[in-house]
Coordinates of C-alpha atoms in Angstrom, one line a residue:
Chain J
M1 CA 27.3 -22.8 20.9
E2 CA 27.1 -21.1 17.5
I3 CA 23.3 -20.3 16.1
P4 CA 23.0 -22.4 12.9
Y5 CA 21.8 -21.1 9.4
T6 CA 22.3 -17.3 10.1
V7 CA 24.0 -17.0 6.8
E8 CA 23.9 -20.3 4.7
P9 CA 20.4 -21.5 3.7
R10 CA 19.1 -24.6 5.6
P11 CA 19.1 -27.5 3.2
D12 CA 15.3 -28.5 3.9
T13 CA 13.9 -24.9 3.7
G14 CA 16.1 -23.3 1.2
V15 CA 16.6 -20.0 3.4
Y16 CA 18.5 -18.8 6.3
N17 CA 16.4 -19.4 9.4
A18 CA 15.9 -15.6 10.2
K19 CA 14.1 -15.1 6.9
L20 CA 11.8 -17.9 7.7
G21 CA 11.0 -16.5 11.1
I22 CA 10.3 -13.0 9.8
W23 CA 7.9 -14.4 7.2
L24 CA 6.0 -16.4 9.6
F25 CA 5.8 -13.3 12.1
L26 CA 4.5 -11.3 9.2
A27 CA 1.9 -14.0 8.4
S28 CA 0.7 -13.8 12.0
E29 CA 0.5 -10.0 11.5
V30 CA -1.4 -10.1 8.4
M31 CA -4.0 -12.3 10.5
L32 CA -3.7 -9.3 13.1
F33 CA -4.6 -6.4 10.8
G34 CA -6.9 -8.8 8.8
A35 CA -9.1 -9.2 12.0
L36 CA -9.1 -5.6 12.3
F37 CA -10.0 -4.8 8.7
S38 CA -12.7 -7.5 8.9
S39 CA -14.2 -5.7 12.0
Y40 CA -14.1 -2.5 10.1
V41 CA -16.1 -4.2 7.2
L42 CA -18.4 -5.6 9.5
L43 CA -19.2 -2.3 11.3
R44 CA -19.3 -0.2 8.2
V45 CA -21.7 -2.5 6.1
G46 CA -23.7 -2.7 9.5
A47 CA -24.1 0.9 10.3
T48 CA -27.1 3.1 9.0
T49 CA -24.8 6.0 8.4
W50 CA -21.0 6.3 8.0
P51 CA -19.0 9.3 7.5
H52 CA -16.5 9.9 4.8
G53 CA -13.0 9.9 5.8
Y54 CA -12.4 13.0 3.6
E55 CA -15.1 14.9 5.7
H56 CA -13.1 14.2 9.0
L57 CA -9.5 13.5 8.2
N58 CA -6.8 15.6 6.8
I59 CA -6.1 14.1 3.4
P60 CA -3.0 16.5 2.4
L61 CA -1.2 15.3 5.5
A62 CA -2.1 11.6 5.1
T63 CA -1.0 12.0 1.6
V64 CA 2.4 13.5 2.8
N65 CA 2.8 10.7 5.0
T66 CA 2.1 8.1 2.3
V67 CA 4.9 9.7 0.4
V68 CA 7.3 9.8 3.4
L69 CA 6.6 6.0 4.2
I70 CA 7.1 4.9 0.6
T71 CA 10.3 6.9 0.5
S72 CA 11.4 5.2 3.8
S73 CA 10.7 1.7 2.3
V74 CA 13.1 2.7 -0.6
T75 CA 15.9 3.9 1.6
M76 CA 15.4 0.8 3.6
V77 CA 15.8 -1.6 0.6
M78 CA 18.9 0.7 -0.6
S79 CA 20.5 0.2 2.9
W80 CA 20.5 -3.6 2.3
A81 CA 21.7 -3.0 -1.3
S82 CA 24.5 -0.9 -0.1
L83 CA 25.6 -3.7 2.3
A84 CA 25.4 -6.3 -0.4
M85 CA 27.9 -4.1 -2.5
K86 CA 30.1 -3.9 0.6
D87 CA 29.5 0.0 1.3
I88 CA 28.9 0.6 4.9
R89 CA 29.1 4.4 4.4
K90 CA 26.2 4.4 2.0
Y91 CA 24.5 2.1 4.5
R92 CA 24.7 4.5 7.4
V93 CA 23.3 7.2 5.0
Y94 CA 20.3 5.2 3.7
M95 CA 19.5 3.6 7.3
G96 CA 19.8 7.1 8.7
S97 CA 17.2 8.5 6.3
T98 CA 15.0 5.6 6.8
V99 CA 14.8 6.2 10.6
A100 CA 14.4 9.9 10.1
L101 CA 11.5 9.6 7.6
A102 CA 10.0 7.2 10.1
C103 CA 10.3 9.9 12.8
V104 CA 8.8 12.5 10.2
F105 CA 5.8 10.0 9.8
L106 CA 5.2 10.0 13.5
V107 CA 5.4 13.7 13.9
I108 CA 2.9 14.4 11.2
K109 CA 0.6 11.6 12.8
G110 CA 1.1 13.4 16.0
F111 CA -0.1 16.7 14.5
E112 CA -3.2 14.9 12.9
Y113 CA -3.9 13.2 16.5
A114 CA -3.5 16.8 18.1
A115 CA -6.1 18.4 15.8
K116 CA -8.6 15.5 16.6
F117 CA -8.4 16.0 20.1
E118 CA -8.4 19.8 20.1
H119 CA -11.9 19.4 18.4
G120 CA -13.0 16.9 21.1
L121 CA -12.8 14.0 18.7
Y122 CA -11.7 10.9 20.8
P123 CA -11.8 7.1 20.0
S124 CA -15.2 7.1 22.3
G125 CA -16.8 9.7 19.9
S126 CA -18.0 7.3 17.3
T127 CA -17.5 3.9 15.7
F128 CA -15.7 5.3 12.8
L129 CA -13.4 7.4 15.2
A130 CA -12.9 4.3 17.2
I131 CA -11.8 2.0 14.2
Y132 CA -9.5 5.0 12.9
F133 CA -7.7 5.4 16.3
T134 CA -7.4 1.7 16.7
L135 CA -6.0 1.0 13.3
T136 CA -3.8 4.0 12.8
G137 CA -2.6 3.5 16.6
L138 CA -1.7 0.0 16.0
H139 CA 0.1 0.9 12.8
G140 CA 1.9 3.7 15.0
L141 CA 3.1 1.2 17.3
H142 CA 4.6 -0.7 14.6
I143 CA 6.4 2.1 13.3
I144 CA 8.1 2.6 16.6
G145 CA 9.0 -1.0 16.7
G146 CA 10.9 -0.4 13.5
I147 CA 12.3 2.6 14.6
I148 CA 13.9 1.0 17.7
V149 CA 15.1 -2.3 15.7
N150 CA 16.5 0.2 12.8
C151 CA 18.2 2.5 15.5
Y152 CA 20.1 -0.6 16.9
L153 CA 21.2 -1.7 13.5
L154 CA 22.3 1.8 12.6
G155 CA 24.1 2.2 16.1
P156 CA 25.7 -0.5 18.3
G157 CA 24.4 -3.6 15.8
T158 CA 26.9 -2.2 13.1
R159 CA 29.7 -3.8 14.9
M160 CA 28.9 -7.0 13.5
W161 CA 29.7 -5.6 10.1
K162 CA 33.3 -6.0 11.1
T163 CA 33.0 -9.6 12.6
D164 CA 30.2 -11.2 10.4
P165 CA 29.2 -9.0 7.4
A166 CA 27.2 -11.4 5.7
R167 CA 25.1 -12.2 8.9
F168 CA 24.7 -8.5 9.4
T169 CA 23.3 -7.9 5.7
N170 CA 20.7 -10.6 6.5
R171 CA 19.7 -9.1 9.5
V172 CA 19.3 -5.7 7.8
E173 CA 17.4 -7.7 5.0
V174 CA 15.0 -9.2 7.6
A175 CA 14.6 -5.6 9.5
G176 CA 13.6 -4.6 6.0
L177 CA 11.1 -7.2 5.5
Y178 CA 9.4 -5.9 8.6
W179 CA 9.5 -2.4 7.4
H180 CA 8.1 -2.9 4.1
F181 CA 5.3 -4.8 5.8
V182 CA 4.6 -1.7 7.8
D183 CA 4.5 0.3 4.5
L184 CA 2.3 -2.3 3.0
V185 CA -0.3 -1.8 5.7
W186 CA -0.3 1.9 5.3
I187 CA -0.8 1.4 1.6
F188 CA -4.3 -0.1 2.5
L189 CA -5.2 2.1 5.6
F190 CA -4.7 5.3 3.6
P191 CA -7.6 4.8 1.1
V192 CA -9.7 2.6 3.4
L193 CA -9.8 5.3 6.4
Y194 CA -9.1 8.6 4.5
L195 CA -10.3 8.2 0.8
L196 CA -13.5 6.2 0.9
Chain U
M1 CA 18.6 -13.3 -2.2
E2 CA 21.5 -14.5 0.1
T3 CA 23.9 -15.3 -2.8
A4 CA 23.0 -11.8 -4.5
S5 CA 26.2 -10.7 -6.1
A6 CA 27.2 -7.0 -6.2
E7 CA 26.5 -6.8 -10.1
S8 CA 22.8 -8.3 -9.5
V9 CA 22.4 -6.0 -6.6
R10 CA 23.3 -3.0 -9.0
K11 CA 20.5 -4.3 -11.4
H12 CA 18.0 -4.3 -8.4
V13 CA 18.8 -0.9 -7.6
R14 CA 17.5 0.3 -10.9
V15 CA 14.3 -1.5 -10.4
Y16 CA 13.9 -0.1 -6.8
V17 CA 14.0 3.5 -8.3
T18 CA 11.5 2.5 -11.2
V19 CA 9.3 1.0 -8.4
F20 CA 9.3 4.0 -6.3
V21 CA 8.2 6.3 -9.3
A22 CA 5.4 4.0 -10.0
L23 CA 4.4 4.1 -6.3
M24 CA 4.5 7.9 -6.2
A25 CA 2.4 7.9 -9.3
L26 CA -0.3 5.6 -8.2
T27 CA -0.4 7.6 -4.9
L28 CA -1.0 10.7 -6.8
I29 CA -3.6 8.8 -9.1
T30 CA -5.7 7.4 -6.2
V31 CA -5.9 10.8 -4.4
T32 CA -7.1 12.5 -7.4
I33 CA -9.8 10.1 -8.3
S34 CA -11.0 10.5 -4.8
T35 CA -11.6 14.1 -5.1
L36 CA -14.1 13.1 -8.1
H37 CA -16.5 11.5 -5.3
L38 CA -17.5 8.4 -7.4
Q39 CA -20.4 6.3 -6.6
P40 CA -19.5 4.2 -3.4
A41 CA -19.1 0.8 -5.0
A42 CA -16.8 2.2 -7.9
A43 CA -14.8 4.4 -5.5
I44 CA -14.3 1.4 -3.4
I45 CA -13.3 -0.9 -6.2
V46 CA -11.0 1.7 -7.9
A47 CA -9.2 2.6 -4.6
L48 CA -8.6 -1.1 -3.5
C49 CA -7.4 -2.1 -6.9
I50 CA -4.8 0.9 -6.8
A51 CA -4.1 -0.2 -3.1
A52 CA -3.6 -3.9 -4.3
L53 CA -1.4 -2.9 -7.3
K54 CA 0.9 -0.6 -4.9
A55 CA 1.1 -3.5 -2.3
S56 CA 2.1 -6.1 -4.9
L57 CA 4.7 -3.7 -6.0
V58 CA 6.2 -3.4 -2.5
A59 CA 6.0 -7.2 -2.0
A60 CA 7.3 -8.2 -5.2
Y61 CA 10.3 -6.0 -5.6
F62 CA 11.1 -4.4 -2.1
M63 CA 10.4 -7.8 -0.3
H64 CA 11.9 -9.9 -3.1
L65 CA 9.0 -12.2 -3.5
I66 CA 9.4 -12.2 -7.1
S67 CA 12.3 -14.6 -6.4
E68 CA 11.7 -16.3 -3.4
K69 CA 11.9 -20.0 -2.1
K70 CA 8.9 -22.3 -2.4
L71 CA 8.3 -22.7 1.3
I72 CA 8.0 -18.9 1.8
Y73 CA 5.3 -19.1 -1.2
A74 CA 3.6 -22.1 0.5
A75 CA 3.5 -20.2 4.1
L76 CA 2.1 -17.0 2.3
T77 CA -0.5 -18.8 0.4
L78 CA -1.9 -20.4 3.4
T79 CA -1.8 -16.9 5.0
V80 CA -3.7 -15.5 2.0
V81 CA -6.5 -18.1 2.1
L82 CA -7.1 -17.4 5.8
F83 CA -7.1 -13.7 5.0
L84 CA -9.7 -14.0 2.7
V85 CA -11.8 -16.2 5.0
L86 CA -11.5 -13.1 7.5
M87 CA -12.7 -10.8 4.7
V88 CA -15.7 -12.9 3.8
L89 CA -16.8 -13.5 7.5
P90 CA -18.4 -10.0 7.5
V91 CA -20.2 -10.6 4.2
S92 CA -21.5 -14.3 5.2
H93 CA -22.9 -12.5 8.4
F94 CA -25.1 -10.1 6.3
A95 CA -25.9 -13.1 4.0
D96 CA -27.1 -15.1 6.8
R97 CA -29.4 -12.2 7.7
G98 CA -30.9 -11.8 4.1
L99 CA -29.7 -8.3 3.8

């Protein structure tokens, strides 16, 4: 049986099913990160002293990571735009760049974590470190999830371009919506944890 | 976006590049301001306003929310309301204690 509304919009919703699905998933993700941000506010406001992020964390590395992630968002949306313009070669370049940039982000994050561990700074060290590792760790897991999906779309998933290009283009758009959300979370994590 | 023509996508691409430059500039601005070590209240307001602006640009243009269907807007409006409730919870906790 064929899956309905993978390309054409469903009359009652006005969008193809996967798009509504990803937005509902992202709504649940907003609540997941929202609960953690809310906990952060509660802990920070209730604490008698709270370290400044810039005293303990590496701002230059985090700034580079911000640039890397924003750039990967642009390459992701460009990969979708390339498919919409029927250019599979450019799609591969942009999607490959997105995956590569995501890996760069994780490597830099790895260096940051390693530096903390070398100095004996673990999540159990303080409330600040606990919330720092929880938020950046959960965000890092989302990056890994995005890399897996994007690698599939770059590798075996590309086969669909020959059989059903419109559906494949929509798949890339949906994966892009998730990826931009991961970027969006970092846009808030960066000032909240590092700069304030 | 499902009916996007090649020509309209080309226009999108120019917008993406502009948004990218704006996001880079805002990142530079927020990092520069953080080195001034403003008063906590001012620092929080400035940093969060810049973050909200950057997030709006990503959501509006990269996630195409600037031209989306009503149902998606409805779902996201509910999400924003519930998110605000989450953010108000810690504040109400301290208000209760008269702090």
